[in-house]
Coordinates of C-alpha atoms in Angstrom, one line a residue:
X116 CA 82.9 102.3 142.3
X117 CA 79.8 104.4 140.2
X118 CA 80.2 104.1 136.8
X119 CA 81.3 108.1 136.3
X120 CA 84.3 107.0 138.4
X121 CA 84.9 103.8 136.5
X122 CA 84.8 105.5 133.3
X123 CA 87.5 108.3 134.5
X124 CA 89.7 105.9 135.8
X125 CA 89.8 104.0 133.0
X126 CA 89.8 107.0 130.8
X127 CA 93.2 108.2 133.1
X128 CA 94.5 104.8 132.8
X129 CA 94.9 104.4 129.5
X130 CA 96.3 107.8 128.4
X131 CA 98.9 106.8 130.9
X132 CA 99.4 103.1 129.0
X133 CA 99.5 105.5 125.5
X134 CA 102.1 107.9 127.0
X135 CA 104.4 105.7 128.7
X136 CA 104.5 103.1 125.1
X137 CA 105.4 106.6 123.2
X138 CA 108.1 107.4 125.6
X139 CA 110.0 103.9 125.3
X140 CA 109.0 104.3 121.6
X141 CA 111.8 107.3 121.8
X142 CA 114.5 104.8 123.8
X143 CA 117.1 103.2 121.8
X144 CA 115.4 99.7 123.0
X145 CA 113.0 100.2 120.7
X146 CA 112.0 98.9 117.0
X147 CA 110.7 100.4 114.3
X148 CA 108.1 96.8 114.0
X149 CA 107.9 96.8 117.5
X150 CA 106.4 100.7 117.8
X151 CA 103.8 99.4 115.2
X152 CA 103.3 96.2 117.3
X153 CA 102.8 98.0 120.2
X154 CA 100.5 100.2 118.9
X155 CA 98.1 98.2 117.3
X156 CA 98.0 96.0 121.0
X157 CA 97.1 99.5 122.5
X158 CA 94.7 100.0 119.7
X159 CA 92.4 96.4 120.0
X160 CA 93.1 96.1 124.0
X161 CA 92.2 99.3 125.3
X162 CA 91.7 101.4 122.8
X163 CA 93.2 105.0 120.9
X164 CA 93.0 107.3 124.0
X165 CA 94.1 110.8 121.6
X166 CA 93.2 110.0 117.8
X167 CA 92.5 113.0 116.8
X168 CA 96.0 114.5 118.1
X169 CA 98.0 111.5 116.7
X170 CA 96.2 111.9 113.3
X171 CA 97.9 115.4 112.5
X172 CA 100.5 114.8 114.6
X173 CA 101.9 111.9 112.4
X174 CA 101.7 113.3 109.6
X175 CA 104.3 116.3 111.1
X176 CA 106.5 114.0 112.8
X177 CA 106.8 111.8 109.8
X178 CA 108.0 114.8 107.4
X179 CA 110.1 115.8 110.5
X180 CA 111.9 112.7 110.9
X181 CA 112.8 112.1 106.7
X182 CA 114.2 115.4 106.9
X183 CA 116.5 114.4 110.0
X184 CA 117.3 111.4 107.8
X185 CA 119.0 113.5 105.0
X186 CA 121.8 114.9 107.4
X187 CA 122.7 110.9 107.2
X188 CA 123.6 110.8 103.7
X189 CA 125.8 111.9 101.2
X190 CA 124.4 113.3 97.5
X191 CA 126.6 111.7 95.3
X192 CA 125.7 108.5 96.8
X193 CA 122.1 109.0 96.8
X194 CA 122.2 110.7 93.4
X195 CA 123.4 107.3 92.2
X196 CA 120.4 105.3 93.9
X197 CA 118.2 107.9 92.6
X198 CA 119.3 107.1 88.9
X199 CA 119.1 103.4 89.5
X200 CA 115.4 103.7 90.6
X201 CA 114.2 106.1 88.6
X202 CA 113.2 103.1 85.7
X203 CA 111.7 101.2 87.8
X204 CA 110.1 104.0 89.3
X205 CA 108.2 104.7 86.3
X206 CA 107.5 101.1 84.9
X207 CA 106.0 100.5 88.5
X208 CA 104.0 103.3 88.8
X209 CA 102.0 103.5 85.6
X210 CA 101.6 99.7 86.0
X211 CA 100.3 99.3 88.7
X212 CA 98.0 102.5 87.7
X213 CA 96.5 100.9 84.7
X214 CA 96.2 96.8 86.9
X215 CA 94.3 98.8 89.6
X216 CA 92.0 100.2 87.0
X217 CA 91.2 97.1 85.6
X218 CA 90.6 94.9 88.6
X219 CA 88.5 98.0 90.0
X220 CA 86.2 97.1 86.9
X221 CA 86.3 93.9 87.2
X222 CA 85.5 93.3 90.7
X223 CA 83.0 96.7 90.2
X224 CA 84.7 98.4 93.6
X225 CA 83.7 102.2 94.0
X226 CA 85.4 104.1 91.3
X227 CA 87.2 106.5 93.4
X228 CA 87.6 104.3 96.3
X229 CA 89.4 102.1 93.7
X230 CA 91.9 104.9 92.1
X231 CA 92.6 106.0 96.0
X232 CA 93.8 102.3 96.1
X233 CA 95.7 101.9 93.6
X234 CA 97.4 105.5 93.7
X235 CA 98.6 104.7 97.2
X236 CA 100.0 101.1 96.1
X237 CA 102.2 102.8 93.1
X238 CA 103.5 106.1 94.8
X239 CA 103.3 106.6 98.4
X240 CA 100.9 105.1 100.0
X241 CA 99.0 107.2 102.3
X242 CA 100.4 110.5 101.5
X243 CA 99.4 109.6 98.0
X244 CA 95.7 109.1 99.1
X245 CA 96.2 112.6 100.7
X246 CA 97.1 114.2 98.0
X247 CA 94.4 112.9 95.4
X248 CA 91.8 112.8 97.4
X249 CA 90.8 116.5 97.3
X250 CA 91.2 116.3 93.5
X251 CA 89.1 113.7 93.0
X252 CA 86.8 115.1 95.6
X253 CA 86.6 111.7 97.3
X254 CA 84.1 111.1 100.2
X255 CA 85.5 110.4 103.8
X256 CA 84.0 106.8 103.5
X257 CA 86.0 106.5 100.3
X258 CA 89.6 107.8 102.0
X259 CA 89.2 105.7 105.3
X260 CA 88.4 102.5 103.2
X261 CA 91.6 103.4 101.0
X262 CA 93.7 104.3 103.9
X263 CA 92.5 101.3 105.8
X264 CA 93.9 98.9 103.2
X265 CA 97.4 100.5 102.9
X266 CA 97.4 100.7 106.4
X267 CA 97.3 96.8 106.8
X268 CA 99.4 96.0 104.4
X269 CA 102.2 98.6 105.3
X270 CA 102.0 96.6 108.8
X271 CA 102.8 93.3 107.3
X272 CA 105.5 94.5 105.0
X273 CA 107.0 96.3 108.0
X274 CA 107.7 92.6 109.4
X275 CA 107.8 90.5 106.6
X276 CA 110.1 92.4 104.0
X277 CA 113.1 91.9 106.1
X278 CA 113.0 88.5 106.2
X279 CA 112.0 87.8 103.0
X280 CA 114.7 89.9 102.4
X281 CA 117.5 87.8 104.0
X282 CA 115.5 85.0 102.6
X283 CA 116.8 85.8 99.7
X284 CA 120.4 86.9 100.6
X285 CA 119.5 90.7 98.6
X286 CA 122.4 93.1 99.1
X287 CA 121.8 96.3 101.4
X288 CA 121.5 98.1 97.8
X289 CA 119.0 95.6 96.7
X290 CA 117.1 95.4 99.2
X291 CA 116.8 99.2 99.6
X292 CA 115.4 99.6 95.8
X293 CA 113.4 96.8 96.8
X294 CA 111.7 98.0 99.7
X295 CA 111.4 101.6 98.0
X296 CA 109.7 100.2 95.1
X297 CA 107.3 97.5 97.1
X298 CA 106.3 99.0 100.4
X299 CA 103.2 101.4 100.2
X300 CA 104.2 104.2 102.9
X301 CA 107.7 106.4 103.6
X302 CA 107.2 105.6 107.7
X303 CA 107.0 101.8 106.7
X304 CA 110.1 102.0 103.8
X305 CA 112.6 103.5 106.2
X306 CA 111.4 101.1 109.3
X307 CA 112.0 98.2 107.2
X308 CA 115.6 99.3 105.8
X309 CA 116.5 100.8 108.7
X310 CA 116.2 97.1 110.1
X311 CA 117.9 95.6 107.3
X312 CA 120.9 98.2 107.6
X313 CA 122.5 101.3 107.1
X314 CA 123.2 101.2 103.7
X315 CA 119.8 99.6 102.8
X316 CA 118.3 102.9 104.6
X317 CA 120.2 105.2 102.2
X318 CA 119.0 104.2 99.3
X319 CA 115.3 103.3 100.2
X320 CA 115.0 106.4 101.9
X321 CA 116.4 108.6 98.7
X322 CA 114.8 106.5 96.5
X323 CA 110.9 106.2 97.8
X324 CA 111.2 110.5 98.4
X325 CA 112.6 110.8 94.7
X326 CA 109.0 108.3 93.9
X327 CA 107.0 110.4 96.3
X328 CA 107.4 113.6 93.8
X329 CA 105.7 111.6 91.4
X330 CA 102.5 112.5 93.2
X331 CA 102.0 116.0 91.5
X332 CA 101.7 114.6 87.7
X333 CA 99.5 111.8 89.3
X334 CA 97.4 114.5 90.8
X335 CA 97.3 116.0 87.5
X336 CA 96.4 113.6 85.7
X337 CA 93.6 112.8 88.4
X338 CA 92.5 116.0 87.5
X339 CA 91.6 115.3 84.1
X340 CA 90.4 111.6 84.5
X341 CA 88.1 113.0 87.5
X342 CA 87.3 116.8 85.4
X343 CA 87.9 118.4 88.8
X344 CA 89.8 121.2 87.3
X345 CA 89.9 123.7 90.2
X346 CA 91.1 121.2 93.1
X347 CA 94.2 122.2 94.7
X348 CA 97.2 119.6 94.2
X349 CA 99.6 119.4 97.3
X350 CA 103.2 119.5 96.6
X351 CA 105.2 117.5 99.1
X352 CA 107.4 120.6 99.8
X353 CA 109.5 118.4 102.8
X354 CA 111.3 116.6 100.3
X355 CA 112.7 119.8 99.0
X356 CA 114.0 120.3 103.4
X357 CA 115.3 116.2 102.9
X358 CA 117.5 117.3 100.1
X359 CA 118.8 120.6 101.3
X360 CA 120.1 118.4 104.8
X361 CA 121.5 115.6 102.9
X362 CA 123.8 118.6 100.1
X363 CA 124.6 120.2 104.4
X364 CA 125.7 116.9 105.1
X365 CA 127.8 116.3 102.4
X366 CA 129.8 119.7 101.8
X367 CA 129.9 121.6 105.1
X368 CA 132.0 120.0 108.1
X369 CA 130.3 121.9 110.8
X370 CA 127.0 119.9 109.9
X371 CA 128.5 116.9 109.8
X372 CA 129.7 117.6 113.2
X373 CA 126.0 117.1 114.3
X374 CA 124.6 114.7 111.6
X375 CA 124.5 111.4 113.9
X376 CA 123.1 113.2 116.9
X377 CA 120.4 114.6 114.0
X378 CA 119.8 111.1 112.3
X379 CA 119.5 109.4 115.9
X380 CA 116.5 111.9 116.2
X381 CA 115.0 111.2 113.1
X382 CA 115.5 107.6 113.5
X383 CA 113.4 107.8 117.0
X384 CA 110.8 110.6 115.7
X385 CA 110.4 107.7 112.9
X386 CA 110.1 105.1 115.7
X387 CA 107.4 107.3 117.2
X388 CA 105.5 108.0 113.8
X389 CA 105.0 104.2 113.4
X390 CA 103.8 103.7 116.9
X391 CA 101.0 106.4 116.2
X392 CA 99.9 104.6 112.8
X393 CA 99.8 101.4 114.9
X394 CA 97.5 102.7 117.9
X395 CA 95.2 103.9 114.9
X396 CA 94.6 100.8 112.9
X397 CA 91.5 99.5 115.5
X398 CA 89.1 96.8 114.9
X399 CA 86.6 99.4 113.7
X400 CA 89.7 100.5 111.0
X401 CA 89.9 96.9 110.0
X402 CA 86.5 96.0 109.7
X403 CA 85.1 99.4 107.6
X404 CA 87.7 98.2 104.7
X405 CA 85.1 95.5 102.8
X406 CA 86.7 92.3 101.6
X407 CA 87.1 93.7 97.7
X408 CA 89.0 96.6 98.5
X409 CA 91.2 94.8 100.3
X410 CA 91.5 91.5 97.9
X411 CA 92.4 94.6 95.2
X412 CA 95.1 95.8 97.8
X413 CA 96.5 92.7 98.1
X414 CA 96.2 91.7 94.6
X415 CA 98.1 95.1 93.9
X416 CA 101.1 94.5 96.6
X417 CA 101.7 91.4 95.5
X418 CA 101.6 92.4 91.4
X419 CA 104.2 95.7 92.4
X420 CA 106.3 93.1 95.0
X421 CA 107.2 90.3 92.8
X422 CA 107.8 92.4 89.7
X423 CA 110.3 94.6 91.9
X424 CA 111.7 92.0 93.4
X425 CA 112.5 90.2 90.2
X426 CA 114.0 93.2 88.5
X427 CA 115.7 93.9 91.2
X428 CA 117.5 91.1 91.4
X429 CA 117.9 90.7 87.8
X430 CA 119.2 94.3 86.8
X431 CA 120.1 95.8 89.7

């Protein structure tokens, strides 16, 4: 077999590996840490056959299936896990902010690649980078490196927040602030309460979107710290869809008639989204982070963890 053909068979094969791992990503056999699993084996074995699709793709399909989500839950309930976050929220958040600044300096990381960093650890992860990044006018090497690192970590917390989880006998409620709090991403919150339970996926999911709209005074103040006055700042305008399907939901009946058909979507479009951040975290991903960034990651997710999972436990 010439090498043309070689190449084109193995080009054909493994498109048809990547297509036929997404379609039993959509199959109720399949996990939210499994997805990810899978995907980062496709990644390192054979490679990311469509990155360039996946990378916008995800992004849609992840706003998608949160939306779907809200037909699953009822506003008064999530109105109340929205209060009981909201301190935490906000003690977290400026935190971690002002930690992430100082171990930046201290271990003299690239300024912006350091604020990227720590902006993703306190709100969202990487829609967080997303959002700051044009305001800060960060380079591409700076947003990969930044994206890298909450990339890996959202992978282990995926896995390991459960069980700690159960470790610790938390409550669904618990755990949900918890995870909401703690875990970097909204694809990784909702896989790893959505393993946990029900319940646990209510309030993480309401909570970590009612953390996400913390992104727009961040980006202002990035603004300022930055002086890059006439960047635009990107308003997450999906969580305004998430809340106007969870209010259908709750007060008209015909909705409700086709919320689990809706949330059984989401939950599998979710599925899916984490399966596409898997297949993109390659060797290549992993070895362009540096060892600082990532030591200030880590140092980060473990400062944000232990503090919510203490306060948590002690006020929740």
């Amino acid at each position: 077999m010439s090498d043309f053909r070689l190449k084109v068979f193995y080009t054909v094969a493994t498109r048809l590996i990547f297509i036929i791992l997404a379609l039993f990503c959509l199959t109720p056999w399949a996990s939210p840490p499994l997805a990810l699993a899978l995907g980062i084996a496709l990644a390192w074995l054979v490679g990311h056959p469509f990155p360039e699709h996946t990378q916008k793709g995800t992004h849609w399909l992840l706003q998608a299936s949160v939306v779907g989500l809200g037909f699953g839950m009822n506003a008064q309930s999530a109105l109340k896990a929205g209060e009981q976050g909201i301190v935490f929220t906000i003690i977290s958040i400026v935190s971690t902010l002002i930690l992430g600044w100082l171990l930046g300096r201290l271990m003299k990381i690239e300024k912006k690649t350091s604020y990227l960093i720590s902006s993703g650890t306190a709100i969202c992860g990487g829609s967080a980078i997303a959002a700051v990044s044009p305001v800060i006018r960060a380079e591409q090497k700076q947003i990969s490196v930044a994206l890298g690192v909450i990339f890996i970590l959202n992978s282990i917390a995926l896995i390991l927040f459960p069980f700690i989880g159960h470790q610790f006998n938390m409550s669904q409620q618990e755990f949900g602030l918890w995870s909401a709090i703690a875990i970097h991403d909204t694809s990784s919150v909702v896989g790893a309460a959505a393993k946990y339970g029900d319940q646990a996926l209510q309030v993480a999911t309401t909570v970590k979107l009612a953390r996400a709209l913390w992104i727009i005074p961040v980006a202002f103040l990035s603004s300022f710290l930055f002086k890059s006055k006439e960047a635009k700042i990107k308003i997450p305008y999906f969580i305004g869809l998430f809340i106007l399907a969870m209010l259908a939901n709750s007060y008209i009946p015909a909705v409700q008639a086709i919320s689990p058909f809706m949330v059984t979507i989401a939950k599998a479009g979710l599925t899916l989204t984490l399966f596409f951040i898997g297949c993109g975290l390659s060797k290549k991903t992993l070895t362009s982070v540096g060892v600082k960034p990532l030591i200030q990651g880590v140092a980060l997710w473990i400062f944000i963890s232990v503090m919510a999972l203490w306060a948590v436990m002690e006020f929740a």
